[in-house]
């Protein structure tokens, strides 16, 4: 019976980081503010508070949003929200999107975005338990005393701002998001990177992710909603012409590389794009169910094989016999089977793959 290693993925599992530790010291300022609901709604409408594209969509229905408003009306405590102050001075919602959006919708009088016809649903309170006399009322329908009470009721917001320039400590923002993003469905590692390091690099990774040969290698025709396919391409790029600079944890290494290459406009990036398209085609045509030595997609195998091929000249040759010879090598099997993101294992499998795959160059 085979067991799944830390660097093997199924379509419904995540790429788990091998247990590694790193010490991160944050140079940040944290401010707690008791915002009035009126302030929060106004700041949301003026985009001083934003829900970035990377965040999961608004999922509350009118009943749940109404229960939140009722909680404020009767004075029940509501959990604090977290913001990250970006370089433009906007407050990005890290945790609390559903609450902030519900407040803004109620004060505006409409629930949700416009439909295909451009119309919006009126936000009348629904499903109340304690203040049933408010059932069906919009904000404007409320009596002046209740409106004033809601406007002046406060919700604590904790704002995090990074003081260290990003280029000096690029992975620190990632760690801030990782620790504070504690909602019902917290973002995974790559979704957090997409949040804090968004830029041309993400658009390029997404474009490469749609390559039909890559989709065949990954084993799913459509992009992975959890971004694990994007993370694999980022991993290939991060190690491209750069493997000797690798230091664990892999999670931090990928975050650092994505931060430092946000613009994705240098010669290395251009070489990677061309090489990735070429290598994906060659690998897909040469192998059936590539990089699945145990039946599962093994990220370490993919990283080693494609990593070597990406750096070979255009004239390289690659076939299934070369691959089969590699994946039975004892040293290679060891390097893809345990502690797979340690520096020794990353360099070991790259060296062995180089010896086998570059021999016919």
XYZ file of C-alpha atoms in Angstrom, residues 13-355:
343
model
C -6.004 18.109 -1.929
C -3.592 20.978 -1.392
C 0.168 20.985 -1.852
C 1.269 20.593 1.737
C 4.436 22.232 2.949
C 6.873 19.849 4.561
C 7.258 20.847 8.197
C 9.886 23.558 8.276
C 10.353 26.500 10.566
C 11.456 30.034 9.877
C 11.657 33.031 12.144
C 9.883 36.119 10.859
C 9.968 39.438 12.682
C 7.424 41.955 11.485
C 8.177 45.659 11.229
C 4.582 46.814 11.262
C 2.238 49.156 13.060
C -1.138 47.879 14.251
C -3.957 50.321 14.991
C -7.317 49.497 16.562
C -10.144 51.902 15.711
C -13.787 51.870 16.749
C -15.396 52.921 13.484
C -19.026 54.007 13.429
C -21.166 51.987 11.019
C -21.854 55.196 9.129
C -18.110 55.753 8.665
C -17.583 52.190 7.460
C -20.451 52.413 4.966
C -19.215 55.767 3.647
C -15.617 54.563 3.332
C -16.794 51.439 1.512
C -18.821 53.458 -0.985
C -15.903 55.850 -1.618
C -13.457 52.914 -1.969
C -11.375 54.009 0.981
C -12.235 50.490 2.154
C -11.999 47.870 -0.573
C -12.601 44.162 -0.946
C -9.793 43.134 -3.298
C -10.424 40.830 -6.254
C -8.577 37.952 -4.617
C -11.138 37.699 -1.813
C -13.885 35.134 -2.082
C -17.213 36.522 -3.288
C -19.903 37.925 -1.027
C -21.962 34.875 -0.048
C -24.341 36.005 2.685
C -28.046 36.065 1.903
C -30.413 38.791 3.017
C -31.458 36.876 6.143
C -27.916 36.529 7.435
C -27.104 40.155 6.638
C -30.322 41.198 8.405
C -29.306 39.246 11.518
C -26.073 41.258 11.584
C -27.985 44.549 11.429
C -30.318 43.286 14.167
C -27.289 42.455 16.338
C -26.129 46.062 16.059
C -29.647 47.343 16.764
C -29.963 45.405 20.026
C -26.380 45.955 21.136
C -24.953 42.456 20.728
C -21.158 42.225 20.257
C -19.929 41.654 16.707
C -16.424 40.292 15.986
C -13.810 42.844 14.933
C -12.643 43.148 11.333
C -9.096 43.328 9.996
C -7.680 45.662 7.354
C -4.344 45.958 5.599
C -3.342 49.497 4.602
C -1.904 49.252 1.108
C 0.576 51.551 -0.607
C -2.291 53.730 -1.911
C -3.618 54.294 1.591
C -6.699 52.155 1.024
C -7.852 49.699 3.667
C -8.034 46.215 2.173
C -10.367 43.866 4.007
C -8.387 40.871 5.230
C -11.065 39.405 7.462
C -14.645 40.656 7.715
C -15.759 41.080 4.113
C -19.275 39.732 4.728
C -19.858 42.063 7.689
C -18.463 45.197 6.027
C -20.350 44.589 2.778
C -23.625 43.866 4.589
C -23.340 47.137 6.532
C -22.651 49.100 3.348
C -25.556 47.457 1.505
C -28.031 48.217 4.296
C -27.045 51.862 4.576
C -27.245 52.135 0.781
C -30.681 50.516 0.726
C -29.950 47.797 -1.812
C -28.696 44.243 -1.426
C -26.044 42.858 -3.735
C -24.711 44.124 -7.057
C -26.947 44.932 -10.046
C -28.379 41.999 -12.008
C -28.091 41.546 -15.776
C -30.796 44.176 -16.278
C -29.024 46.667 -14.046
C -31.563 46.358 -11.239
C -30.810 45.758 -7.561
C -32.816 44.095 -4.810
C -34.150 46.433 -2.133
C -32.586 45.608 1.251
C -35.553 45.188 3.558
C -34.716 43.433 6.817
C -35.772 39.793 6.820
C -35.891 36.956 9.359
C -35.512 39.085 12.495
C -36.022 37.457 15.897
C -35.643 40.219 18.522
C -36.784 43.343 16.656
C -39.635 41.915 14.614
C -41.244 45.330 14.329
C -38.407 46.210 11.920
C -39.191 43.304 9.576
C -39.259 44.415 5.939
C -37.881 47.882 6.667
C -35.046 49.495 4.746
C -32.634 51.878 6.426
C -34.708 54.860 5.281
C -37.896 53.240 6.640
C -36.513 53.169 10.183
C -37.500 55.845 12.644
C -34.966 58.601 13.196
C -33.893 57.291 16.616
C -33.092 53.806 15.270
C -31.283 55.241 12.248
C -29.168 57.438 14.509
C -28.396 54.508 16.810
C -27.214 52.368 13.896
C -25.177 55.190 12.389
C -23.341 55.770 15.653
C -22.915 52.127 16.669
C -19.275 51.128 16.396
C -17.403 48.125 15.040
C -13.771 47.672 15.939
C -11.382 47.506 13.019
C -7.740 46.487 13.362
C -5.507 48.000 10.683
C -2.081 46.587 9.858
C 0.493 48.661 7.992
C 3.934 47.461 6.969
C 6.799 49.829 7.790
C 9.679 47.909 6.225
C 9.958 48.496 2.459
C 8.596 45.451 0.655
C 11.819 44.811 -1.234
C 13.681 44.401 2.059
C 11.242 41.939 3.592
C 8.953 40.834 0.749
C 7.495 37.781 2.488
C 6.393 39.607 5.643
C 3.120 40.855 4.135
C 2.328 37.254 3.199
C 2.735 36.192 6.820
C 0.514 39.040 8.007
C -2.280 37.935 5.678
C -1.771 34.279 6.550
C -2.171 34.924 10.273
C -5.054 37.383 10.080
C -7.129 35.754 7.354
C -9.272 33.629 9.661
C -12.698 33.791 8.057
C -15.002 30.867 7.341
C -12.992 29.909 4.266
C -9.473 31.270 4.780
C -7.404 31.882 1.666
C -4.765 29.283 0.870
C -1.088 30.047 0.275
C -1.311 30.988 -3.404
C -4.499 32.993 -2.967
C -2.716 35.041 -0.312
C 0.232 35.623 -2.663
C -2.170 36.753 -5.364
C -3.534 39.210 -2.817
C -0.370 40.843 -1.620
C 1.876 40.577 -4.683
C -0.600 41.178 -7.458
C 0.820 42.706 -10.598
C 1.884 41.665 -14.111
C 3.395 38.443 -12.753
C -0.053 37.129 -11.837
C -1.500 37.927 -15.257
C 1.403 36.090 -16.892
C 1.089 33.065 -14.611
C -2.633 32.900 -15.344
C -1.972 33.047 -19.075
C 0.597 30.229 -18.891
C -1.851 28.255 -16.763
C -4.278 28.153 -19.700
C -1.713 26.524 -21.998
C -3.442 23.340 -23.284
C -0.315 21.217 -22.894
C 0.075 22.377 -19.299
C -3.592 21.650 -18.595
C -3.055 18.105 -19.865
C 0.017 17.702 -17.646
C -1.858 19.009 -14.608
C -4.735 16.676 -15.360
C -7.683 19.080 -15.306
C -9.020 20.979 -18.336
C -10.039 24.039 -16.327
C -7.890 26.151 -13.971
C -7.901 25.005 -10.363
C -10.098 27.364 -8.293
C -7.691 26.844 -5.384
C -4.750 28.082 -7.491
C -2.566 24.975 -6.991
C -1.733 24.891 -10.692
C -0.676 28.550 -10.562
C 1.482 27.732 -7.540
C 3.279 24.982 -9.480
C 4.100 27.366 -12.330
C 5.328 29.929 -9.796
C 7.494 27.205 -8.269
C 9.021 26.441 -11.672
C 9.687 30.118 -12.299
C 11.110 30.712 -8.827
C 13.706 27.968 -9.356
C 14.357 28.833 -13.016
C 18.034 29.844 -13.372
C 17.851 30.286 -9.604
C 17.899 26.865 -7.948
C 21.170 27.497 -6.091
C 19.496 30.429 -4.317
C 16.756 28.226 -2.906
C 16.300 28.223 0.850
C 13.354 26.708 2.704
C 10.577 26.978 3.620
C 9.279 26.637 0.044
C 6.279 28.753 1.042
C 8.483 31.730 1.880
C 10.730 31.206 -1.136
C 7.758 31.375 -3.506
C 6.383 34.449 -1.742
C 9.744 36.194 -1.937
C 10.172 35.420 -5.639
C 6.658 36.554 -6.496
C 7.207 39.809 -4.606
C 10.578 40.529 -6.200
C 9.304 39.758 -9.709
C 5.903 41.472 -9.589
C 6.551 43.398 -12.794
C 7.676 40.245 -14.645
C 9.350 42.366 -17.296
C 13.019 41.346 -17.295
C 14.930 39.003 -19.614
C 14.671 36.074 -17.202
C 10.878 36.312 -17.236
C 10.842 36.474 -21.035
C 13.073 33.402 -21.270
C 10.864 31.526 -18.842
C 7.665 32.256 -20.792
C 9.130 30.971 -24.069
C 10.766 27.973 -22.462
C 7.663 27.006 -20.464
C 5.493 26.870 -23.568
C 8.062 24.767 -25.416
C 8.708 22.365 -22.533
C 5.009 21.874 -21.727
C 4.422 20.784 -25.329
C 7.389 18.386 -25.367
C 6.497 16.814 -22.011
C 2.816 16.413 -22.846
C 3.618 14.736 -26.163
C 6.277 12.452 -24.645
C 4.555 11.294 -21.465
C 1.207 9.833 -20.566
C 0.025 10.796 -17.072
C 3.240 12.688 -16.444
C 4.808 13.092 -13.014
C 2.658 10.494 -11.267
C 5.106 7.870 -9.999
C 2.552 6.734 -7.386
C -0.566 7.606 -9.355
C -0.766 11.098 -7.856
C 0.715 14.240 -9.360
C 4.048 14.646 -7.589
C 5.116 18.285 -7.482
C 8.733 17.407 -6.680
C 9.014 15.194 -9.780
C 7.405 17.852 -11.962
C 9.669 20.534 -10.528
C 12.854 18.509 -11.109
C 12.085 17.286 -14.635
C 10.553 20.451 -16.044
C 13.080 22.532 -14.114
C 15.962 20.876 -15.956
C 14.224 20.956 -19.349
C 13.373 24.642 -18.968
C 17.070 25.494 -18.837
C 18.219 23.294 -21.734
C 18.842 24.711 -25.241
C 15.965 24.648 -27.745
C 17.484 21.607 -29.452
C 17.111 19.313 -26.415
C 15.597 15.853 -26.776
C 13.268 14.219 -24.288
C 11.346 10.969 -24.384
C 9.604 8.517 -22.097
C 12.660 6.236 -21.885
C 14.726 9.034 -20.340
C 11.931 9.776 -17.896
C 11.480 6.111 -16.988
C 15.195 5.804 -16.323
C 15.079 8.828 -14.029
C 12.123 7.835 -11.867
C 13.656 4.479 -10.890
C 16.949 6.032 -9.807
C 17.255 5.324 -6.070
C 18.612 8.749 -5.238
C 15.872 10.462 -7.226
C 13.140 8.364 -5.609
C 14.474 9.365 -2.196
C 14.565 13.049 -3.167
C 10.894 13.088 -4.260
C 9.560 10.969 -1.408
C 10.401 12.636 1.892
C 11.314 16.067 3.222
C 10.827 17.175 -0.364
C 11.179 20.921 0.138
C 14.427 20.809 2.099
C 17.368 22.425 0.320
C 19.286 19.132 0.140
C 16.414 17.278 -1.507
C 15.617 20.067 -3.974
C 19.256 20.247 -5.098
C 19.690 16.461 -5.080
C 16.800 15.713 -7.415
C 17.739 18.604 -9.687
C 21.319 17.287 -9.952
C 20.187 13.722 -10.700
C 17.625 14.904 -13.258
C 20.317 17.047 -14.884
C 22.603 14.028 -15.233
